[in-house]
Tab-separated table of C-alpha atoms in Angstrom:
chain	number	residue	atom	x	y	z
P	97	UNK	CA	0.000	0.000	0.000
P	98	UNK	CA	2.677	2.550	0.877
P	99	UNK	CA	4.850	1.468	-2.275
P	100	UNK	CA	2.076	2.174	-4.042
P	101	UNK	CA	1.764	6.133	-2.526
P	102	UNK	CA	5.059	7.425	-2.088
P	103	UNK	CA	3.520	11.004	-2.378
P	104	UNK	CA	0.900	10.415	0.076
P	105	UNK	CA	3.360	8.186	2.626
P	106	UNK	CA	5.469	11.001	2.345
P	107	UNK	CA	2.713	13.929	3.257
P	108	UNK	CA	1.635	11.891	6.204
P	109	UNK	CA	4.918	11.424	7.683
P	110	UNK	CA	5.652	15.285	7.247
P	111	UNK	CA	2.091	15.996	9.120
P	112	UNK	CA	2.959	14.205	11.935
P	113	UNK	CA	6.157	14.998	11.770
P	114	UNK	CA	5.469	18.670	12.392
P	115	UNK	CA	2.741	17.711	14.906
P	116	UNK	CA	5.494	15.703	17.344
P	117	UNK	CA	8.878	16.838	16.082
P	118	UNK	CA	8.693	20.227	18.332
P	119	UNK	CA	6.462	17.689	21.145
P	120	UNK	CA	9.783	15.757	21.351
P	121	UNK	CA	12.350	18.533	21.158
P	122	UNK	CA	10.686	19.849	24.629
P	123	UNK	CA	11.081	17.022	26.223
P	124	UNK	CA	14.392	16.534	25.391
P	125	UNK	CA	15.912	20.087	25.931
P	126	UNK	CA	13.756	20.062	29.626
P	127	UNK	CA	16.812	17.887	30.658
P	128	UNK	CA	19.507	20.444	29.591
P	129	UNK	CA	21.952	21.678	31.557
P	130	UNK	CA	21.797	25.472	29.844
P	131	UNK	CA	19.265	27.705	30.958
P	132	UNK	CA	18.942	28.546	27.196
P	133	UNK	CA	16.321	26.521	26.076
P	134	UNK	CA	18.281	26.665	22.469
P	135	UNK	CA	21.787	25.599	23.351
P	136	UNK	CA	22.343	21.641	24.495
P	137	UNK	CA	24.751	21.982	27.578
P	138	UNK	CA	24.472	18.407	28.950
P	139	UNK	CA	21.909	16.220	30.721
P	140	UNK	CA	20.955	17.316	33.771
P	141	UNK	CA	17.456	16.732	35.916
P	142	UNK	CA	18.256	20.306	37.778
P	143	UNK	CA	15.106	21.675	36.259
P	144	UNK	CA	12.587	19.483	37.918
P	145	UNK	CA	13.850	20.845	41.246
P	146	UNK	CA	13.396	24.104	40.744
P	147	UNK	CA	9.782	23.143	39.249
P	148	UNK	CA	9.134	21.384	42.279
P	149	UNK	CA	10.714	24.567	44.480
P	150	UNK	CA	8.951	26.885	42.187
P	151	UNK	CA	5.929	27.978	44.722
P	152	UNK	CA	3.892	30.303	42.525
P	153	UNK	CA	3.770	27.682	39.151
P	154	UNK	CA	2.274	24.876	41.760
P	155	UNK	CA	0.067	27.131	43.034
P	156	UNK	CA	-1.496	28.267	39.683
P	157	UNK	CA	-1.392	24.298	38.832
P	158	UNK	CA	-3.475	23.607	41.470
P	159	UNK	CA	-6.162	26.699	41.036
P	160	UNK	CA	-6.099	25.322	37.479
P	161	UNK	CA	-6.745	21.398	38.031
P	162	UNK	CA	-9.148	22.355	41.008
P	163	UNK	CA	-11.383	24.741	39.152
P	164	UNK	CA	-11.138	22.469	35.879
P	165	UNK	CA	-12.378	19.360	37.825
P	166	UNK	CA	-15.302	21.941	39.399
P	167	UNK	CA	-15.932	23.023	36.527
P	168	UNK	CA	-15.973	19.467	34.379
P	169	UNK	CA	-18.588	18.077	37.282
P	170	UNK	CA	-20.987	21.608	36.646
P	171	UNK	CA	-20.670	21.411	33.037
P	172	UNK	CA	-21.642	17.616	32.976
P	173	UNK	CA	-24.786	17.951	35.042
P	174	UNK	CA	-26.248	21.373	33.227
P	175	UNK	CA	-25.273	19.792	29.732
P	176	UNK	CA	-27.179	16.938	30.632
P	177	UNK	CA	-30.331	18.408	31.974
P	178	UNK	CA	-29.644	21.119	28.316
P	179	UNK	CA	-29.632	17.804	26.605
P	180	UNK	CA	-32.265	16.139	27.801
P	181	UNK	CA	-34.352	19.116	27.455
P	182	UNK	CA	-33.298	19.608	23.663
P	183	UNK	CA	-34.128	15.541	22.997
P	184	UNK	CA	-36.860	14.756	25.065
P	185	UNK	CA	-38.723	17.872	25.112
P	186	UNK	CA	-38.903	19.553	22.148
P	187	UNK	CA	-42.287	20.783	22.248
P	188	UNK	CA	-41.814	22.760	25.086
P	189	UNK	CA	-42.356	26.904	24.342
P	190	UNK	CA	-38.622	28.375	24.197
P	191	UNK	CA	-36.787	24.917	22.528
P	192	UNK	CA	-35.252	26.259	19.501
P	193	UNK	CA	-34.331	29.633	21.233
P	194	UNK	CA	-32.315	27.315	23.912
P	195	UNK	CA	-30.713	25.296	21.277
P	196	UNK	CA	-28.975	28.423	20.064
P	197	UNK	CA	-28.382	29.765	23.139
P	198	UNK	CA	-26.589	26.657	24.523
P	199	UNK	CA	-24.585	25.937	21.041
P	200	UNK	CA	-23.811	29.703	21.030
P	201	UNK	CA	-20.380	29.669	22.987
P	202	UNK	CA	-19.417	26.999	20.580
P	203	UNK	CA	-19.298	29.473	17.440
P	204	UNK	CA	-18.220	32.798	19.498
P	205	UNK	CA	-14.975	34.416	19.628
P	206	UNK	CA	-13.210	33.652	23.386
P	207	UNK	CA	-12.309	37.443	23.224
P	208	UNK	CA	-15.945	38.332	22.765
P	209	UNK	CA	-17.127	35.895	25.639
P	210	UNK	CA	-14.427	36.682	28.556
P	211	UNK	CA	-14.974	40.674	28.009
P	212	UNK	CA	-19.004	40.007	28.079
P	213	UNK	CA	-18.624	38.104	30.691
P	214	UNK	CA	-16.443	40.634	32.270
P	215	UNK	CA	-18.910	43.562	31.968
P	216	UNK	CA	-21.461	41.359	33.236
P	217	UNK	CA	-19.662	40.141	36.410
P	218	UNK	CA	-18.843	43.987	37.276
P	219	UNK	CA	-22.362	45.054	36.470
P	220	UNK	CA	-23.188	41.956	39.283
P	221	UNK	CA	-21.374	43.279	41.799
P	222	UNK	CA	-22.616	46.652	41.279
P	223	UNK	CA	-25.835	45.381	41.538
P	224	UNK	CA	-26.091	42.713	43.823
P	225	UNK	CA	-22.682	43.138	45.484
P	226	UNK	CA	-21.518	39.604	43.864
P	227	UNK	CA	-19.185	38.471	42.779
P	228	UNK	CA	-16.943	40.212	44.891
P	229	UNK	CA	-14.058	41.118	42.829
P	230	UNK	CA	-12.323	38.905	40.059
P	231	UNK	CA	-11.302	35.248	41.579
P	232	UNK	CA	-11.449	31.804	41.436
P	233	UNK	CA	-15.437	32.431	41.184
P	234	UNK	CA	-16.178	34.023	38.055
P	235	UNK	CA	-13.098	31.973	36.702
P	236	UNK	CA	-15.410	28.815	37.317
P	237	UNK	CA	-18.630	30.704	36.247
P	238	UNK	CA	-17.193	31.532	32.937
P	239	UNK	CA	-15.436	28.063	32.198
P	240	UNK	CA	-18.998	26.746	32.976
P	241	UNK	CA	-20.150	28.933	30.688
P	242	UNK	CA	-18.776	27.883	27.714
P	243	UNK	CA	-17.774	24.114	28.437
P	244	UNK	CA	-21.430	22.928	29.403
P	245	UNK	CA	-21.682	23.523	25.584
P	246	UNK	CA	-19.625	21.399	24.261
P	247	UNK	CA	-21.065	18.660	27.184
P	248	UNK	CA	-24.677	19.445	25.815
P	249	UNK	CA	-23.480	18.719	22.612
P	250	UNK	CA	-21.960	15.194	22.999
P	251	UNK	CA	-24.870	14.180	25.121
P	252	UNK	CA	-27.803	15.456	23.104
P	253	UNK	CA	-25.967	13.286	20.246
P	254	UNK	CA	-26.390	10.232	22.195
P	255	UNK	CA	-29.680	11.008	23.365
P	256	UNK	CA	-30.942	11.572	19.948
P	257	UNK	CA	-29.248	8.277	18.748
P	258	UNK	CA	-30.527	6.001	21.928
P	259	UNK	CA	-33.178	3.432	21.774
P	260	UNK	CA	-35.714	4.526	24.154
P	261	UNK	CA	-37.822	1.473	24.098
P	262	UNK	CA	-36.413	-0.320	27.311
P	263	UNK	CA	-37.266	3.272	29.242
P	264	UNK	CA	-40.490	3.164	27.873
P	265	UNK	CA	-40.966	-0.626	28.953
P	266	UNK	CA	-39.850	0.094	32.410
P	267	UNK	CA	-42.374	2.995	32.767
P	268	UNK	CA	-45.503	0.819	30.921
P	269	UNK	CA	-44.154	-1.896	34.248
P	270	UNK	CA	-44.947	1.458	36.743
P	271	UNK	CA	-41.166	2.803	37.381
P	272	UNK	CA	-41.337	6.209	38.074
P	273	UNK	CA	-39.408	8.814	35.634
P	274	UNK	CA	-36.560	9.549	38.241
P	275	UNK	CA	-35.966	5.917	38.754
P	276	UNK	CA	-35.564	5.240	35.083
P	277	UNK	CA	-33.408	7.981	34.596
P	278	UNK	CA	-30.853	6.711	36.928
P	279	UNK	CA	-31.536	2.939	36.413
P	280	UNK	CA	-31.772	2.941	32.188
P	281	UNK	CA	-30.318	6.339	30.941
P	282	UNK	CA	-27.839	7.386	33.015
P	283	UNK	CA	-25.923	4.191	32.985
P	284	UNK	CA	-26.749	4.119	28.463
P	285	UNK	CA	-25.850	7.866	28.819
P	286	UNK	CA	-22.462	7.410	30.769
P	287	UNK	CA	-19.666	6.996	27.814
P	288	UNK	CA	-20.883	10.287	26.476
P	289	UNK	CA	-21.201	11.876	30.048
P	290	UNK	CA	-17.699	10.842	30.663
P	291	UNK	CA	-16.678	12.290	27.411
P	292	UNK	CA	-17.994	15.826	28.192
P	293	UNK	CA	-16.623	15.546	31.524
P	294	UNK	CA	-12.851	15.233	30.051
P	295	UNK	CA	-13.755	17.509	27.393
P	296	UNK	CA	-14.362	19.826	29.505
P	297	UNK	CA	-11.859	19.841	32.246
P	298	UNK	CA	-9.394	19.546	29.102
P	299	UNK	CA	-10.570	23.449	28.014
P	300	UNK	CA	-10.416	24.384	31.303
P	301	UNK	CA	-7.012	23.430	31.844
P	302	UNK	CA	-5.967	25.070	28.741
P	303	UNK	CA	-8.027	28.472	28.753
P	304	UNK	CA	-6.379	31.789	28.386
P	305	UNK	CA	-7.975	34.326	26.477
P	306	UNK	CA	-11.228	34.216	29.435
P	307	UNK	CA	-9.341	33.574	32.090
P	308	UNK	CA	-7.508	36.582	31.776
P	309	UNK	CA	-10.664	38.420	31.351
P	310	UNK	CA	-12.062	37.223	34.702
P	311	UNK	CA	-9.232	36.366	36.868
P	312	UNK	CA	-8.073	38.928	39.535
P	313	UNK	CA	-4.501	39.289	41.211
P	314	UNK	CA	-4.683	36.688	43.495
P	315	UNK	CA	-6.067	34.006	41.008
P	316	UNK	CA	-3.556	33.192	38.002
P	317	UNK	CA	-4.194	29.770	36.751
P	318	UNK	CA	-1.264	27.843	35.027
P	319	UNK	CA	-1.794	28.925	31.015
P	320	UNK	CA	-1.682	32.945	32.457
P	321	UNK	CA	1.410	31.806	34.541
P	322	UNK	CA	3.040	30.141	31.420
P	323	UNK	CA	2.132	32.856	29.079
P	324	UNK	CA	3.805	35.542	31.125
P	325	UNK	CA	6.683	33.537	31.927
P	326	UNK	CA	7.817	32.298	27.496
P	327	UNK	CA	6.992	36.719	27.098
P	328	UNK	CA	9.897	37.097	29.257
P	329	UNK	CA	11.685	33.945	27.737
P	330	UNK	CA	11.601	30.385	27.799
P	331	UNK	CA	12.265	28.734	30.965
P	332	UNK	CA	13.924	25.228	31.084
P	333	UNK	CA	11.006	25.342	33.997
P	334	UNK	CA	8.286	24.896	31.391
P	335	UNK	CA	9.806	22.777	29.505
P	336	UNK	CA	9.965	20.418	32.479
P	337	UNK	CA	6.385	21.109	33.457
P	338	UNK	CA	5.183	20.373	29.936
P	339	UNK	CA	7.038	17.410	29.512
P	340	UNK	CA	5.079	16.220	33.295
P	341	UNK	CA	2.000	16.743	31.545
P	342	UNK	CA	2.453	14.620	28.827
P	343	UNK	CA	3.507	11.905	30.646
P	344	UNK	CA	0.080	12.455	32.177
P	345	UNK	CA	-1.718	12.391	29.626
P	346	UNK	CA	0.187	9.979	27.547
P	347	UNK	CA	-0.313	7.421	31.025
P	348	UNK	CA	-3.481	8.224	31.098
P	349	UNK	CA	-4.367	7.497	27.443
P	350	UNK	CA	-2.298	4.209	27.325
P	351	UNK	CA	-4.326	2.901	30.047
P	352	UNK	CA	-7.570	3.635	28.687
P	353	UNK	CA	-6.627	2.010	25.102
P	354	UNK	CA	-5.455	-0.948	27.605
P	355	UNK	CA	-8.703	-1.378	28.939
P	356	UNK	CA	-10.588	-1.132	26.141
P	357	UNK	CA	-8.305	-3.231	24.080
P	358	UNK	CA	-9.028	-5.781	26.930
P	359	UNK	CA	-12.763	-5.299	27.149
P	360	UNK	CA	-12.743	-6.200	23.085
P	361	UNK	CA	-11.183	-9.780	23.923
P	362	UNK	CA	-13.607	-10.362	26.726
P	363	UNK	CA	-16.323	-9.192	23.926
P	364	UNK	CA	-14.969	-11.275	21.437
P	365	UNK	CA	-14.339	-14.892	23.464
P	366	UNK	CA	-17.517	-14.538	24.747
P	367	UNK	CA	-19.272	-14.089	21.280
């Protein structure tokens, strides 16, 4: 096959090669000796003690993987009640106008939703007297805002494509709606809910642009703390820190191929 497309082996290897080529040269220079990033002065693991000394990068870690996994467990549960409303109630007054309203954020500009949301948090507090000031709180407000669309999204698609028969059979045998919700659909539901769930702490983990909108002095998550550190200059720090998180993430993927790999051979020797 590849004999046969030289031209097209060749453009494939060149796209990933410019997808992982700079993905490996990070985590190869975040065990140089130099402090400049560009020059190769020897292996050394230095950097990943100063990471681990560096107080203010942890800190914004933390505010970042804390309000991403708040945020992730919000998003899930309004997407899914958005969802369900979109699928199961659709002749309800107000559907269409809350389908556009929900896929909005998905289409709009981040610039145009953290300084919206910015006006609107200051006209809050003028109002109401919260939020008060920019925090952690209208950091989590406004990843909500925009990540419960993407949730609503990959739910209402599996909502739309589920076989509703066995819910209908359990409420014809006199279950009550709530029970069959947690009993039939939320366990048919849960691949997709734990799809928006990642999804969504994922963008929250990576936001910028809205962050800095909302944020206030005392709450700089870990993007805002990386951007301002590579405008100064690249620190062998970051390197190290990136190359941490895709170890994560690389773990984290490996064992979820594992498992499923696994769960196909259980599939197939029992079929």
């Amino acid at each position: 096959m590849l004999k046969r497309y030289p031209l097209l082996f060749g453009l494939l290897f060149l796209g990933y090669a410019f997808l992982y080529l700079p993905i490996f040269s990070l985590i190869i220079y975040s065990f140089n000796e130099s402090r400049l990033v560009t020059v190769w002065g020897g292996f050394s693991t230095k950097w990943y003690g100063e990471l681990i000394n560096n107080g203010p990068l942890l800190d914004a870690a933390w505010l970042s993987i804390k309000i991403a996994a708040l945020n992730a467990s919000l998003a899930v549960v309004l997407g899914t009640l958005a969802a369900l409303t979109l699928v199961r109630l659709r002749g309800i007054r107000g559907h269409k106008s809350l389908g556009v309203m929900v896929t909005a954020p998905l289409v709009m500009p981040e610039i145009i939703i953290g300084l919206s949301l910015l006006l609107l948090f200051v006209a809050m507090e003028d109002l109401i007297g919260w939020p008060a000031g920019r925090g952690q709180t209208t950091i989590l407000l406004a990843h909500v805002t925009f990540s419960m669309a993407y949730v609503t999204v990959i739910v209402q698609s599996r909502l739309a494509h589920m076989d509703t028969s066995i819910e209908e059979a359990a409420l014809d045998l006199g279950a009550r709606p709530v029970k069959v919700f947690f009993a039939i659909t939320l366990p048919m539901i849960a691949p997709a809910l734990a799809a928006g769930w990642l999804l969504a702490f994922t963008l929250s983990m990576d936001d910028l642009v809205i962050a800095s909108f909302v944020s206030g002095p005392g709450s700089t998550t870990l993007p805002m703390v990386v951007y301002s550190s590579v405008r100064l200059g690249v620190s062998p720090q970051i390197n190290a820190l990136a190359t941490i998180i895709i170890a994560v993430v690389s773990t984290a993927v490996l064992i979820a191929g594992v498992t499923m790999y696994r769960k196909e051979l259980k599939a197939q020797r029992k079929s």
